[in-house]
Short mmCIF file of C-alpha atoms in Angstrom, two decimals:
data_model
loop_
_atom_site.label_atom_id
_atom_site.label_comp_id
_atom_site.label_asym_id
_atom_site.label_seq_id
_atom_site.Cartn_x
_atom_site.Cartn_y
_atom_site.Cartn_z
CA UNK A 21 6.03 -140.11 61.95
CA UNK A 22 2.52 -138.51 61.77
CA UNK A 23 4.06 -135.47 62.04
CA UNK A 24 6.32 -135.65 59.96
CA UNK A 25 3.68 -136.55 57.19
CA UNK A 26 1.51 -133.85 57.55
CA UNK A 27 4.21 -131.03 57.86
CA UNK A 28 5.21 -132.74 54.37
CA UNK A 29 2.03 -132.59 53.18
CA UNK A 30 1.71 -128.52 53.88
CA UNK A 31 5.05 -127.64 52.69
CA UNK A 32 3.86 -129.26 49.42
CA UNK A 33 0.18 -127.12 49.45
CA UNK A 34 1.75 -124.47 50.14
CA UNK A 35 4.35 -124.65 47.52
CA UNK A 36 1.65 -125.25 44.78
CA UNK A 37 -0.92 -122.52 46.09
CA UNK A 38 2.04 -120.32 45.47
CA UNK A 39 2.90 -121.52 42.17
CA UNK A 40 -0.74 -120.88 41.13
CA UNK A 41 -0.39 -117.32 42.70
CA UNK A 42 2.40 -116.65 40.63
CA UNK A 43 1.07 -118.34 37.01
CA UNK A 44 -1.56 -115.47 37.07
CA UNK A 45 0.35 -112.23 36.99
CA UNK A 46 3.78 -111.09 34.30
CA UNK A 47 5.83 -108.41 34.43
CA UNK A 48 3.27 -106.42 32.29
CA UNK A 49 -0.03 -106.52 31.80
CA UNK A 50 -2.92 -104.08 29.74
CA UNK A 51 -6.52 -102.86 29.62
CA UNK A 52 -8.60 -101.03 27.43
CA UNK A 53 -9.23 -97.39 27.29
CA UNK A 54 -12.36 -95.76 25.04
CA UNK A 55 -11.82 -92.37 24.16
CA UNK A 56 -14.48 -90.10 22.40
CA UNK A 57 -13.61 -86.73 20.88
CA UNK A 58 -16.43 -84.84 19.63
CA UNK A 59 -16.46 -82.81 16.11
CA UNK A 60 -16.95 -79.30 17.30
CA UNK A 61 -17.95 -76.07 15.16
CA UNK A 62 -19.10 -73.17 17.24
CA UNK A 63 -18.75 -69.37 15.93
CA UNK A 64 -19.77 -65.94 17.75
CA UNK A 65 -18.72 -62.70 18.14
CA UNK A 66 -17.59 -60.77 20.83
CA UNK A 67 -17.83 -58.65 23.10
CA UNK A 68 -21.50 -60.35 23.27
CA UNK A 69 -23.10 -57.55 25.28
CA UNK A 70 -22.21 -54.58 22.46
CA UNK A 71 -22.22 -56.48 19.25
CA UNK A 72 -24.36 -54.43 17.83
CA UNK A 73 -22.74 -51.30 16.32
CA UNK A 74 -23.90 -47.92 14.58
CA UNK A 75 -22.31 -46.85 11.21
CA UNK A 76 -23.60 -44.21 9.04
CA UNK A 77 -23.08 -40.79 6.85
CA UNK A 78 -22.32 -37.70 7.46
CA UNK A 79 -23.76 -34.90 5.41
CA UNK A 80 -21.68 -32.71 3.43
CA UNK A 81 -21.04 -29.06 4.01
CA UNK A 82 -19.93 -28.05 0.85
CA UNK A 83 -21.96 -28.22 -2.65
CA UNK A 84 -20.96 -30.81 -4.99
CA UNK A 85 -19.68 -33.06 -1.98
CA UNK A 86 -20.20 -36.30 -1.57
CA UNK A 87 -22.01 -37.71 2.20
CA UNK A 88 -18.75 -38.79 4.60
CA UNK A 89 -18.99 -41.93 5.62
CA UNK A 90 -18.60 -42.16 9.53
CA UNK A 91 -15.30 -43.63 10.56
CA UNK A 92 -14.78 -47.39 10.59
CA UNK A 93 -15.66 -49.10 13.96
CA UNK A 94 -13.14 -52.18 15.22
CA UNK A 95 -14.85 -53.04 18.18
CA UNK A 96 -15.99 -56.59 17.75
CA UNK A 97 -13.76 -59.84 17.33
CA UNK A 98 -14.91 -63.05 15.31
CA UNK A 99 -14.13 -66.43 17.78
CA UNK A 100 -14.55 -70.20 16.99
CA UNK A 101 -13.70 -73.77 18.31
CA UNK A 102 -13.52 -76.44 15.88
CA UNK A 103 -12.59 -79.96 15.98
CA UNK A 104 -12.42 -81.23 12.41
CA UNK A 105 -13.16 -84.65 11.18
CA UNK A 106 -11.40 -86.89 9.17
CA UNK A 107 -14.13 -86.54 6.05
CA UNK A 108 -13.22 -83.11 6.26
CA UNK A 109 -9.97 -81.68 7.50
CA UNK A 110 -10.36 -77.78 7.42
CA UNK A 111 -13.52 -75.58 7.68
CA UNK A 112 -14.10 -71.82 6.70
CA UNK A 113 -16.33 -68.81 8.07
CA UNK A 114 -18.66 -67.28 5.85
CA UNK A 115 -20.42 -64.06 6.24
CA UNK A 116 -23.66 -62.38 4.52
CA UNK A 117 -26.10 -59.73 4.96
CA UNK A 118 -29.23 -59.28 5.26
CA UNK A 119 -30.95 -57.01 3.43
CA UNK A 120 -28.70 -54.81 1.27
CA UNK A 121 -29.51 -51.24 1.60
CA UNK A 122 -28.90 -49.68 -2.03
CA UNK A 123 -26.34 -47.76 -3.04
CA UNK A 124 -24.54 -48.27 0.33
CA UNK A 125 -21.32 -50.90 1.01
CA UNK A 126 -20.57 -52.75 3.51
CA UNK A 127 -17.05 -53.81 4.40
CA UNK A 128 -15.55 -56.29 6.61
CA UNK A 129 -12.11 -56.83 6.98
CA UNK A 130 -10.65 -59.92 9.24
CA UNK A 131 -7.05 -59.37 10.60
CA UNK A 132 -5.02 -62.24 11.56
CA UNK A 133 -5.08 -63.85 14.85
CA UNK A 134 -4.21 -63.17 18.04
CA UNK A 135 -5.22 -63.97 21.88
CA UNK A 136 -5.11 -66.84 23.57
CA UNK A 137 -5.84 -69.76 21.07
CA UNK A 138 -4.45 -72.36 19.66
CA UNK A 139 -4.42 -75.28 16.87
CA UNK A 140 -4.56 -74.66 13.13
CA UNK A 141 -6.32 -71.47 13.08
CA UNK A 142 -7.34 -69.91 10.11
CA UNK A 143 -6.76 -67.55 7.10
CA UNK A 144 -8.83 -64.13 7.14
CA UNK A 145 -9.61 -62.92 3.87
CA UNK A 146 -8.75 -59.55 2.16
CA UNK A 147 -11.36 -57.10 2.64
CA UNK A 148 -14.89 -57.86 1.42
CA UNK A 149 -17.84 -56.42 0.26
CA UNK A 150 -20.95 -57.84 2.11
CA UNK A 151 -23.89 -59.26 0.11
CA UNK A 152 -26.57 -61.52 0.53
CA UNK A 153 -24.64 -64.57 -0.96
CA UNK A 154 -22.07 -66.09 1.60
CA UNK A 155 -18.71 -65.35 1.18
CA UNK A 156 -15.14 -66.71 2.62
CA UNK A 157 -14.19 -64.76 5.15
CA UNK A 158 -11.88 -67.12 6.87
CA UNK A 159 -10.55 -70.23 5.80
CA UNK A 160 -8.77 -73.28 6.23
CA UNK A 161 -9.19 -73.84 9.96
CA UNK A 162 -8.22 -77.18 11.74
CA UNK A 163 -8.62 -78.08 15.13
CA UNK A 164 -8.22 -75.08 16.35
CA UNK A 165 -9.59 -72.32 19.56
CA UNK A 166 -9.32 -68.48 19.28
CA UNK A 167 -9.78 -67.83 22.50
CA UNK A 168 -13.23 -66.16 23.96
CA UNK A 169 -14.18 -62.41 24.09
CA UNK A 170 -12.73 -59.41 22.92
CA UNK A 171 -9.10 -59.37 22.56
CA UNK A 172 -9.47 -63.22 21.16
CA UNK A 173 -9.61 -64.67 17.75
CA UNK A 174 -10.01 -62.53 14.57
CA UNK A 175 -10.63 -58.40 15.27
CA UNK A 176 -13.38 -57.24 12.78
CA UNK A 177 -13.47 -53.57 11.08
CA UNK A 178 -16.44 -52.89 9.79
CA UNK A 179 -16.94 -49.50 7.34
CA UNK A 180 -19.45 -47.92 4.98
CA UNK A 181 -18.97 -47.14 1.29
CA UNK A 182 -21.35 -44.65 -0.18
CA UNK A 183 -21.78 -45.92 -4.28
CA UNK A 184 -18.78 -47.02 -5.91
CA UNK A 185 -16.52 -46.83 -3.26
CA UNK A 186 -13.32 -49.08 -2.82
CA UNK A 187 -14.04 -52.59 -4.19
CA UNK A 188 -17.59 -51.77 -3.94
CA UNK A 189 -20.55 -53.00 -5.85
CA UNK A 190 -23.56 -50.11 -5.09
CA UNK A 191 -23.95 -47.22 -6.93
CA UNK A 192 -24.38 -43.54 -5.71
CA UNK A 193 -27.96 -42.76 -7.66
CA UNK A 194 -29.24 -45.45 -5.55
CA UNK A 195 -28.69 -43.98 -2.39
CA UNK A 196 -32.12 -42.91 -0.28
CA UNK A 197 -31.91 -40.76 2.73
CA UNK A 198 -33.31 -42.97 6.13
CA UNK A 199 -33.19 -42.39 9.84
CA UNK A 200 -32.03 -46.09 11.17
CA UNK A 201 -32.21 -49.33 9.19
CA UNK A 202 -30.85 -52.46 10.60
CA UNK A 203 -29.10 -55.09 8.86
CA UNK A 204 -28.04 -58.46 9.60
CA UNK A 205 -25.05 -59.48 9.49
CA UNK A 206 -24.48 -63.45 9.43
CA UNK A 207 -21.12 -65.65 9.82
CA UNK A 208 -21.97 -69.66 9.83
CA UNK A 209 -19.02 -72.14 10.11
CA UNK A 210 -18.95 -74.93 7.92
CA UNK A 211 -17.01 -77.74 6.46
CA UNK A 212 -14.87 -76.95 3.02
#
């Protein structure tokens, strides 16, 4: 009878310890997971190496003649990364220059997009005049990547005006013959 009993009595443990086993787990069950996105707004331009670029005049060889200005250079390409917030949900490039050389233009024209990016990119302006005072030259960017280096984002042509050239602001009589002058030319990414 002993035995009995106690092969009673661990059928019965064993039956509960496996109840209790089974009262902890369902069919489903969940945990937390923090995720952290940060709010991103880089610019540069590319290629890096050979940003900087030569434009100038040529002299006329005729009286009366105006100077020539050199031909336009397309070498460098605008890129960005941004990860907007939800205060504000596009940003825009600017550009300026620094200093203006009188009686001379600069232009900057932005085409569209192309490379390997993706998201909301943006807008390029029509072509602008650089001053010292910022100015939209693209706009309305999301979340968004060009792409980096040449070949990615927003190709930039860049061409001189001498006095009241195409949608330009300097005049002629201010022109002043110099060797080399460097200017600055400055694009900052910011919210809307």
């Amino acid at each position: 009878m002993k035995k009995t009993t106690i092969s009673l009595a661990l059928t019965f443990a064993a039956f509960a310890l496996s109840a209790n086993l089974k009262a902890q787990d369902t069919k489903t069950d969940n945990h937390t997971l923090t995720i952290s996105v940060p709010e991103v707004a880089l610019v540069d331009i590319e290629p890096a190496a050979t940003k900087n670029i030569t434009l100038g005049f040529t002299a006329p060889t005729e009286a009366g003649s105006a100077v020539i200005p050199n031909a336009a250079n397309t070498t460098l390409w605008l890129n960005y990364s941004s990860i907007k917030s939800d205060a504000e949900p596009t940003r825009n490039v600017s550009v300026k220059v620094n200093p203006i050389i009188p009686g001379i233009d600069i232009h900057v024209t932005a085409a569209g997009a192309t490379g390997s990016g993706g998201g909301t990119l943006g807008t390029p302006a029509a072509q602008l005049t650089l001053s010292a005072t910022d100015q939209t030259i693209i706009s309305e960017i999301g979340s968004a990547y060009t792409g980096n280096g040449a070949n990615n984002g927003h190709n930039l042509t860049y061409a001189l005006a001498a006095g009241s050239g195409p949608g330009g602001v300097a005049s002629y009589a201010d022109l002043k013959a110099i060797t080399t002058t460097e200017v600055s030319v400055i694009y900052t990414i910011s919210d809307n």
